[in-house]
PDB file of C-alpha atoms in Angstrom:
ATOM      1  CA  UNK A  49       0.003  -0.049  -0.031  1.00 55.00           C
ATOM      2  CA  UNK A  50       1.280   3.469  -0.924  1.00 66.00           C
ATOM      3  CA  UNK A  51       2.127   6.096   1.651  1.00 86.00           C
ATOM      4  CA  UNK A  52      -0.782   8.421   2.098  1.00 92.00           C
ATOM      5  CA  UNK A  53      -0.745  11.515  -0.078  1.00 93.00           C
ATOM      6  CA  UNK A  54      -1.212  15.162   1.139  1.00 94.00           C
ATOM      7  CA  UNK A  55      -4.154  17.281   0.229  1.00 96.00           C
ATOM      8  CA  UNK A  56      -3.769  20.640  -1.531  1.00 95.00           C
ATOM      9  CA  UNK A  57      -4.522  23.729   0.530  1.00 96.00           C
ATOM     10  CA  UNK A  58      -8.141  23.969  -0.606  1.00 96.00           C
ATOM     11  CA  UNK A  59      -9.137  20.448   0.237  1.00 97.00           C
ATOM     12  CA  UNK A  60      -7.022  20.614   3.472  1.00 97.00           C
ATOM     13  CA  UNK A  61      -9.174  23.511   4.683  1.00 97.00           C
ATOM     14  CA  UNK A  62     -12.310  21.609   3.782  1.00 98.00           C
ATOM     15  CA  UNK A  63     -11.008  18.620   5.698  1.00 98.00           C
ATOM     16  CA  UNK A  64     -10.422  20.755   8.727  1.00 98.00           C
ATOM     17  CA  UNK A  65     -14.135  21.732   8.904  1.00 98.00           C
ATOM     18  CA  UNK A  66     -15.328  18.080   8.738  1.00 98.00           C
ATOM     19  CA  UNK A  67     -16.609  16.732  12.066  1.00 98.00           C
ATOM     20  CA  UNK A  68     -14.907  13.873  13.855  1.00 97.00           C
ATOM     21  CA  UNK A  69     -16.319  10.505  13.136  1.00 98.00           C
ATOM     22  CA  UNK A  70     -18.529  12.029  10.389  1.00 98.00           C
ATOM     23  CA  UNK A  71     -20.515  10.184   7.827  1.00 98.00           C
ATOM     24  CA  UNK A  72     -19.558  12.258   4.767  1.00 98.00           C
ATOM     25  CA  UNK A  73     -20.694  12.861   1.236  1.00 98.00           C
ATOM     26  CA  UNK A  74     -18.353  14.467  -1.211  1.00 98.00           C
ATOM     27  CA  UNK A  75     -20.202  15.959  -4.075  1.00 98.00           C
ATOM     28  CA  UNK A  76     -18.235  16.101  -7.367  1.00 96.00           C
ATOM     29  CA  UNK A  77     -15.623  13.975  -5.664  1.00 93.00           C
ATOM     30  CA  UNK A  78     -13.484  13.516  -8.855  1.00 88.00           C
ATOM     31  CA  UNK A  79     -10.476  11.383  -7.718  1.00 93.00           C
ATOM     32  CA  UNK A  80     -11.959  10.995  -4.219  1.00 97.00           C
ATOM     33  CA  UNK A  81      -8.874  12.443  -2.605  1.00 97.00           C
ATOM     34  CA  UNK A  82     -10.812  14.158   0.136  1.00 98.00           C
ATOM     35  CA  UNK A  83     -12.897  11.222   1.410  1.00 98.00           C
ATOM     36  CA  UNK A  84     -10.001   8.741   1.001  1.00 98.00           C
ATOM     37  CA  UNK A  85      -7.682  11.005   2.976  1.00 98.00           C
ATOM     38  CA  UNK A  86     -10.227  11.533   5.751  1.00 98.00           C
ATOM     39  CA  UNK A  87     -10.917   7.824   6.009  1.00 98.00           C
ATOM     40  CA  UNK A  88      -7.261   6.914   6.065  1.00 97.00           C
ATOM     41  CA  UNK A  89      -6.549   9.702   8.673  1.00 96.00           C
ATOM     42  CA  UNK A  90      -9.194   8.178  10.858  1.00 96.00           C
ATOM     43  CA  UNK A  91     -11.261  11.421  10.996  1.00 97.00           C
ATOM     44  CA  UNK A  92     -14.464  10.037   9.459  1.00 98.00           C
ATOM     45  CA  UNK A  93     -16.149   6.653   9.656  1.00 97.00           C
ATOM     46  CA  UNK A  94     -17.934   6.465   6.287  1.00 98.00           C
ATOM     47  CA  UNK A  95     -17.951   8.261   3.029  1.00 98.00           C
ATOM     48  CA  UNK A  96     -19.961   8.516  -0.216  1.00 98.00           C
ATOM     49  CA  UNK A  97     -18.087   9.796  -3.263  1.00 98.00           C
ATOM     50  CA  UNK A  98     -20.651  11.211  -5.590  1.00 97.00           C
ATOM     51  CA  UNK A  99     -20.076  12.441  -9.086  1.00 96.00           C
ATOM     52  CA  UNK A 100     -22.295  13.234 -12.240  1.00 95.00           C
ATOM     53  CA  UNK A 101     -19.715  11.480 -14.515  1.00 95.00           C
ATOM     54  CA  UNK A 102     -18.515   7.913 -14.658  1.00 96.00           C
ATOM     55  CA  UNK A 103     -14.923   8.664 -15.420  1.00 95.00           C
ATOM     56  CA  UNK A 104     -14.137  10.607 -12.212  1.00 93.00           C
ATOM     57  CA  UNK A 105     -15.859   7.811 -10.119  1.00 95.00           C
ATOM     58  CA  UNK A 106     -13.621   5.218 -11.729  1.00 96.00           C
ATOM     59  CA  UNK A 107     -10.574   7.439 -10.786  1.00 97.00           C
ATOM     60  CA  UNK A 108     -12.071   7.627  -7.280  1.00 97.00           C
ATOM     61  CA  UNK A 109     -12.278   3.844  -7.003  1.00 96.00           C
ATOM     62  CA  UNK A 110      -8.699   3.514  -8.122  1.00 97.00           C
ATOM     63  CA  UNK A 111      -7.613   6.044  -5.374  1.00 97.00           C
ATOM     64  CA  UNK A 112      -9.555   4.004  -2.667  1.00 97.00           C
ATOM     65  CA  UNK A 113      -8.007   0.729  -3.879  1.00 96.00           C
ATOM     66  CA  UNK A 114      -4.508   2.172  -4.073  1.00 95.00           C
ATOM     67  CA  UNK A 115      -4.559   3.478  -0.514  1.00 96.00           C
ATOM     68  CA  UNK A 116      -6.734   0.644   0.948  1.00 95.00           C
ATOM     69  CA  UNK A 117      -9.667   2.935   1.970  1.00 96.00           C
ATOM     70  CA  UNK A 118     -12.590   1.039   3.441  1.00 94.00           C
ATOM     71  CA  UNK A 119     -16.123   2.207   4.147  1.00 96.00           C
ATOM     72  CA  UNK A 120     -16.460   4.268   0.988  1.00 98.00           C
ATOM     73  CA  UNK A 121     -19.212   4.068  -1.628  1.00 97.00           C
ATOM     74  CA  UNK A 122     -19.161   5.448  -5.144  1.00 97.00           C
ATOM     75  CA  UNK A 123     -22.428   6.745  -6.530  1.00 97.00           C
ATOM     76  CA  UNK A 124     -23.219   8.157  -9.947  1.00 97.00           C
ATOM     77  CA  UNK A 125     -25.626  11.040 -10.067  1.00 95.00           C
ATOM     78  CA  UNK A 126     -26.200  14.768 -10.009  1.00 94.00           C
ATOM     79  CA  UNK A 127     -25.607  16.738  -6.792  1.00 94.00           C
ATOM     80  CA  UNK A 128     -27.085  15.193  -3.648  1.00 96.00           C
ATOM     81  CA  UNK A 129     -29.675  13.073  -5.455  1.00 95.00           C
ATOM     82  CA  UNK A 130     -27.458   9.991  -4.832  1.00 95.00           C
ATOM     83  CA  UNK A 131     -27.963  10.321  -1.091  1.00 97.00           C
ATOM     84  CA  UNK A 132     -31.023   9.315   1.004  1.00 95.00           C
ATOM     85  CA  UNK A 133     -32.036   9.766   4.638  1.00 94.00           C
ATOM     86  CA  UNK A 134     -31.077   6.232   5.376  1.00 96.00           C
ATOM     87  CA  UNK A 135     -27.431   7.090   4.630  1.00 97.00           C
ATOM     88  CA  UNK A 136     -27.430   9.043   7.917  1.00 97.00           C
ATOM     89  CA  UNK A 137     -25.011  11.588   6.536  1.00 98.00           C
ATOM     90  CA  UNK A 138     -23.679  14.178   9.031  1.00 98.00           C
ATOM     91  CA  UNK A 139     -21.425  16.181   6.764  1.00 98.00           C
ATOM     92  CA  UNK A 140     -21.587  17.378   3.110  1.00 98.00           C
ATOM     93  CA  UNK A 141     -18.677  18.793   1.140  1.00 98.00           C
ATOM     94  CA  UNK A 142     -19.303  20.589  -2.169  1.00 98.00           C
ATOM     95  CA  UNK A 143     -16.008  21.946  -3.434  1.00 97.00           C
ATOM     96  CA  UNK A 144     -14.395  22.974  -6.689  1.00 95.00           C
ATOM     97  CA  UNK A 145     -17.534  24.378  -8.424  1.00 96.00           C
ATOM     98  CA  UNK A 146     -18.990  27.799  -9.160  1.00 97.00           C
ATOM     99  CA  UNK A 147     -21.103  29.432  -6.457  1.00 97.00           C
ATOM    100  CA  UNK A 148     -24.191  29.373  -8.687  1.00 97.00           C
ATOM    101  CA  UNK A 149     -23.771  25.548  -9.226  1.00 97.00           C
ATOM    102  CA  UNK A 150     -23.397  24.981  -5.497  1.00 98.00           C
ATOM    103  CA  UNK A 151     -26.525  26.998  -4.950  1.00 98.00           C
ATOM    104  CA  UNK A 152     -28.510  24.830  -7.322  1.00 97.00           C
ATOM    105  CA  UNK A 153     -27.237  21.657  -5.623  1.00 97.00           C
ATOM    106  CA  UNK A 154     -28.295  22.862  -2.190  1.00 98.00           C
ATOM    107  CA  UNK A 155     -31.723  24.081  -3.484  1.00 96.00           C
ATOM    108  CA  UNK A 156     -32.562  20.766  -5.167  1.00 95.00           C
ATOM    109  CA  UNK A 157     -31.983  18.498  -2.164  1.00 95.00           C
ATOM    110  CA  UNK A 158     -34.394  18.385   0.802  1.00 94.00           C
ATOM    111  CA  UNK A 159     -31.621  16.743   2.791  1.00 95.00           C
ATOM    112  CA  UNK A 160     -29.864  20.120   3.165  1.00 96.00           C
ATOM    113  CA  UNK A 161     -32.863  21.287   5.354  1.00 96.00           C
ATOM    114  CA  UNK A 162     -31.627  19.124   8.246  1.00 96.00           C
ATOM    115  CA  UNK A 163     -30.418  21.593  10.841  1.00 96.00           C
ATOM    116  CA  UNK A 164     -27.931  19.019  12.184  1.00 96.00           C
ATOM    117  CA  UNK A 165     -26.096  18.820   8.862  1.00 98.00           C
ATOM    118  CA  UNK A 166     -22.661  20.284   8.636  1.00 98.00           C
ATOM    119  CA  UNK A 167     -22.258  21.603   5.069  1.00 98.00           C
ATOM    120  CA  UNK A 168     -18.908  22.609   3.820  1.00 98.00           C
ATOM    121  CA  UNK A 169     -18.656  24.722   0.680  1.00 98.00           C
ATOM    122  CA  UNK A 170     -15.685  25.897  -1.419  1.00 98.00           C
ATOM    123  CA  UNK A 171     -16.752  27.991  -4.479  1.00 98.00           C
ATOM    124  CA  UNK A 172     -14.216  28.478  -7.220  1.00 97.00           C
ATOM    125  CA  UNK A 173     -16.097  31.571  -8.484  1.00 96.00           C
ATOM    126  CA  UNK A 174     -19.097  33.766  -7.587  1.00 97.00           C
ATOM    127  CA  UNK A 175     -18.826  33.323  -3.784  1.00 98.00           C
ATOM    128  CA  UNK A 176     -20.876  36.525  -3.426  1.00 97.00           C
ATOM    129  CA  UNK A 177     -23.862  34.849  -5.316  1.00 97.00           C
ATOM    130  CA  UNK A 178     -23.521  31.795  -3.032  1.00 98.00           C
ATOM    131  CA  UNK A 179     -23.529  33.858   0.121  1.00 98.00           C
ATOM    132  CA  UNK A 180     -26.532  35.826  -1.063  1.00 98.00           C
ATOM    133  CA  UNK A 181     -28.348  32.543  -1.886  1.00 98.00           C
ATOM    134  CA  UNK A 182     -27.492  31.032   1.479  1.00 98.00           C
ATOM    135  CA  UNK A 183     -29.015  33.775   3.616  1.00 98.00           C
ATOM    136  CA  UNK A 184     -31.976  34.193   1.200  1.00 98.00           C
ATOM    137  CA  UNK A 185     -32.813  30.486   1.665  1.00 98.00           C
ATOM    138  CA  UNK A 186     -32.457  29.986   5.390  1.00 98.00           C
ATOM    139  CA  UNK A 187     -28.803  29.006   5.664  1.00 98.00           C
ATOM    140  CA  UNK A 188     -26.139  30.605   7.877  1.00 98.00           C
ATOM    141  CA  UNK A 189     -22.328  30.708   7.738  1.00 98.00           C
ATOM    142  CA  UNK A 190     -20.840  29.215  10.902  1.00 98.00           C
ATOM    143  CA  UNK A 191     -17.213  29.638  10.021  1.00 98.00           C
ATOM    144  CA  UNK A 192     -15.429  31.008   7.008  1.00 98.00           C
ATOM    145  CA  UNK A 193     -11.838  31.585   5.960  1.00 98.00           C
ATOM    146  CA  UNK A 194      -9.593  31.820   2.919  1.00 98.00           C
ATOM    147  CA  UNK A 195      -6.603  29.944   1.608  1.00 97.00           C
ATOM    148  CA  UNK A 196      -4.119  30.269  -1.155  1.00 97.00           C
ATOM    149  CA  UNK A 197      -3.739  27.252  -3.451  1.00 95.00           C
ATOM    150  CA  UNK A 198      -1.641  27.187  -6.654  1.00 91.00           C
ATOM    151  CA  UNK A 199      -1.286  30.999  -6.506  1.00 93.00           C
ATOM    152  CA  UNK A 200      -5.037  31.746  -6.207  1.00 94.00           C
ATOM    153  CA  UNK A 201      -7.101  32.671  -3.245  1.00 97.00           C
ATOM    154  CA  UNK A 202     -10.326  30.733  -2.324  1.00 97.00           C
ATOM    155  CA  UNK A 203     -12.851  30.868   0.400  1.00 98.00           C
ATOM    156  CA  UNK A 204     -14.103  27.898   2.340  1.00 98.00           C
ATOM    157  CA  UNK A 205     -17.210  27.996   4.635  1.00 98.00           C
ATOM    158  CA  UNK A 206     -19.052  25.732   6.982  1.00 98.00           C
ATOM    159  CA  UNK A 207     -22.808  26.414   6.904  1.00 98.00           C
ATOM    160  CA  UNK A 208     -25.969  24.933   8.263  1.00 97.00           C
ATOM    161  CA  UNK A 209     -29.721  25.400   7.727  1.00 98.00           C
ATOM    162  CA  UNK A 210     -31.652  27.548  10.243  1.00 98.00           C
ATOM    163  CA  UNK A 211     -34.896  28.141   8.207  1.00 97.00           C
ATOM    164  CA  UNK A 212     -34.590  31.829   8.944  1.00 97.00           C
ATOM    165  CA  UNK A 213     -34.409  33.686   5.615  1.00 97.00           C
ATOM    166  CA  UNK A 214     -32.356  36.908   5.767  1.00 97.00           C
ATOM    167  CA  UNK A 215     -31.521  39.805   3.459  1.00 96.00           C
ATOM    168  CA  UNK A 216     -27.845  40.754   3.660  1.00 97.00           C
ATOM    169  CA  UNK A 217     -26.031  43.904   2.697  1.00 96.00           C
ATOM    170  CA  UNK A 218     -24.125  44.171  -0.553  1.00 95.00           C
ATOM    171  CA  UNK A 219     -20.798  44.191   1.254  1.00 96.00           C
ATOM    172  CA  UNK A 220     -21.767  41.088   3.307  1.00 98.00           C
ATOM    173  CA  UNK A 221     -22.147  39.195   0.086  1.00 98.00           C
ATOM    174  CA  UNK A 222     -18.406  39.684  -0.574  1.00 97.00           C
ATOM    175  CA  UNK A 223     -17.082  39.474   2.970  1.00 97.00           C
ATOM    176  CA  UNK A 224     -19.419  37.025   4.717  1.00 98.00           C
ATOM    177  CA  UNK A 225     -17.927  35.946   8.035  1.00 98.00           C
ATOM    178  CA  UNK A 226     -14.261  36.645   7.097  1.00 98.00           C
ATOM    179  CA  UNK A 227     -11.953  38.009   9.737  1.00 97.00           C
ATOM    180  CA  UNK A 228     -10.500  41.070   8.006  1.00 96.00           C
ATOM    181  CA  UNK A 229      -7.474  41.024  10.235  1.00 96.00           C
ATOM    182  CA  UNK A 230      -6.295  37.979   8.409  1.00 97.00           C
ATOM    183  CA  UNK A 231      -3.937  38.741   5.482  1.00 97.00           C
ATOM    184  CA  UNK A 232      -5.155  35.860   3.304  1.00 98.00           C
ATOM    185  CA  UNK A 233      -8.777  36.895   3.812  1.00 98.00           C
ATOM    186  CA  UNK A 234      -7.910  40.529   2.858  1.00 97.00           C
ATOM    187  CA  UNK A 235      -6.186  39.207  -0.225  1.00 97.00           C
ATOM    188  CA  UNK A 236      -9.416  37.464  -1.165  1.00 97.00           C
ATOM    189  CA  UNK A 237     -11.419  40.696  -0.705  1.00 97.00           C
ATOM    190  CA  UNK A 238      -8.942  42.621  -2.752  1.00 96.00           C
ATOM    191  CA  UNK A 239      -9.436  40.192  -5.662  1.00 95.00           C
ATOM    192  CA  UNK A 240     -13.168  40.971  -5.348  1.00 94.00           C
ATOM    193  CA  UNK A 241     -12.427  44.709  -5.374  1.00 95.00           C
ATOM    194  CA  UNK A 242     -10.334  44.346  -8.568  1.00 93.00           C
ATOM    195  CA  UNK A 243     -13.102  42.359 -10.274  1.00 91.00           C
ATOM    196  CA  UNK A 244     -15.750  44.920  -9.200  1.00 92.00           C
ATOM    197  CA  UNK A 245     -13.572  47.811 -10.483  1.00 90.00           C
ATOM    198  CA  UNK A 246     -13.439  46.138 -13.866  1.00 87.00           C
ATOM    199  CA  UNK A 247     -17.245  45.642 -13.840  1.00 83.00           C
ATOM    200  CA  UNK A 248     -18.166  48.987 -12.351  1.00 75.00           C
ATOM    201  CA  UNK A 249     -17.537  51.332 -15.273  1.00 76.00           C
ATOM    202  CA  UNK A 250     -20.842  52.929 -15.912  1.00 69.00           C
ATOM    203  CA  UNK A 251     -22.470  51.199 -12.901  1.00 76.00           C
ATOM    204  CA  UNK A 252     -22.679  53.544  -9.904  1.00 76.00           C
ATOM    205  CA  UNK A 253     -24.045  50.861  -7.572  1.00 80.00           C
ATOM    206  CA  UNK A 254     -20.975  48.662  -8.097  1.00 86.00           C
ATOM    207  CA  UNK A 255     -18.704  51.721  -7.557  1.00 89.00           C
ATOM    208  CA  UNK A 256     -20.425  52.295  -4.210  1.00 90.00           C
ATOM    209  CA  UNK A 257     -19.920  48.649  -3.084  1.00 93.00           C
ATOM    210  CA  UNK A 258     -16.241  48.779  -4.232  1.00 93.00           C
ATOM    211  CA  UNK A 259     -15.560  51.907  -2.170  1.00 93.00           C
ATOM    212  CA  UNK A 260     -17.244  50.464   0.952  1.00 95.00           C
ATOM    213  CA  UNK A 261     -15.144  47.285   0.648  1.00 96.00           C
ATOM    214  CA  UNK A 262     -11.970  49.337   0.307  1.00 95.00           C
ATOM    215  CA  UNK A 263     -12.730  51.189   3.448  1.00 95.00           C
ATOM    216  CA  UNK A 264     -13.413  47.986   5.348  1.00 94.00           C
ATOM    217  CA  UNK A 265      -9.997  46.508   4.647  1.00 94.00           C
ATOM    218  CA  UNK A 266      -7.998  49.666   5.332  1.00 87.00           C
TER     219      UNK A 266
END
C-alpha cells in the first residue's frame, strides 16, 4: 500500500471543517482524494463519493483501492440526489464548483434542510452569489476563511440550515464571516475589489460597493 498523499490547501481547509467520526458525502468527488484522505486519517467513519460523470468515479475507485480505503461508496448522479435519509449523512462537502452551481445543488436536495447537517462549501467563483443565496434561503455561515492554493485565493465556509431567511447587505455578500485582520482573507477581498472595479464602469451601484469594501480593509 502506498504512503498516504497530502491534500492541496483547498481540500485541506475543507477537511479541517469536517466533524470527527462524520458520515460524509463528497459531491463532485473527482479522484476521491478528500474522502480517502479523511478515512485513512481516521477522522471519518464512512464516505460517499458522488459524481455526475462515470470517469471521475472510476478514478476515485482507483484511489480508494491504491490506499486501501474502506467504508467508501461510489455513486453516480447529480448533486445530492445520490444520497438518501437512510445514509445518515452528517457532513456534506461541495468543493471546486462555481457558487451558482453549489446554490443549485443545495436548493434541489431536501436533505440540506436538516439543521444538524454540517455543510462545507468551497466555491471556485461567484462566492458572493452563493452567500446571497445562503441567507436568502435559510442557511447561515458558521465559519469562513480563505486559503491560497496554486497562486489563487479561495474561500471555504461551513454552513447549516436555520430556516430563517435573511436579506444581507451588498458588502456582506463579498465578505461574509471573514476576519479582516487575516492577510489571506484581505487578499481574497482585494481580488473581489479588482473584479468589481473592472465591472463598475458605468454602474454607480458597483462603484459604491467597491468603495465600501476598500474602506473595510484599510
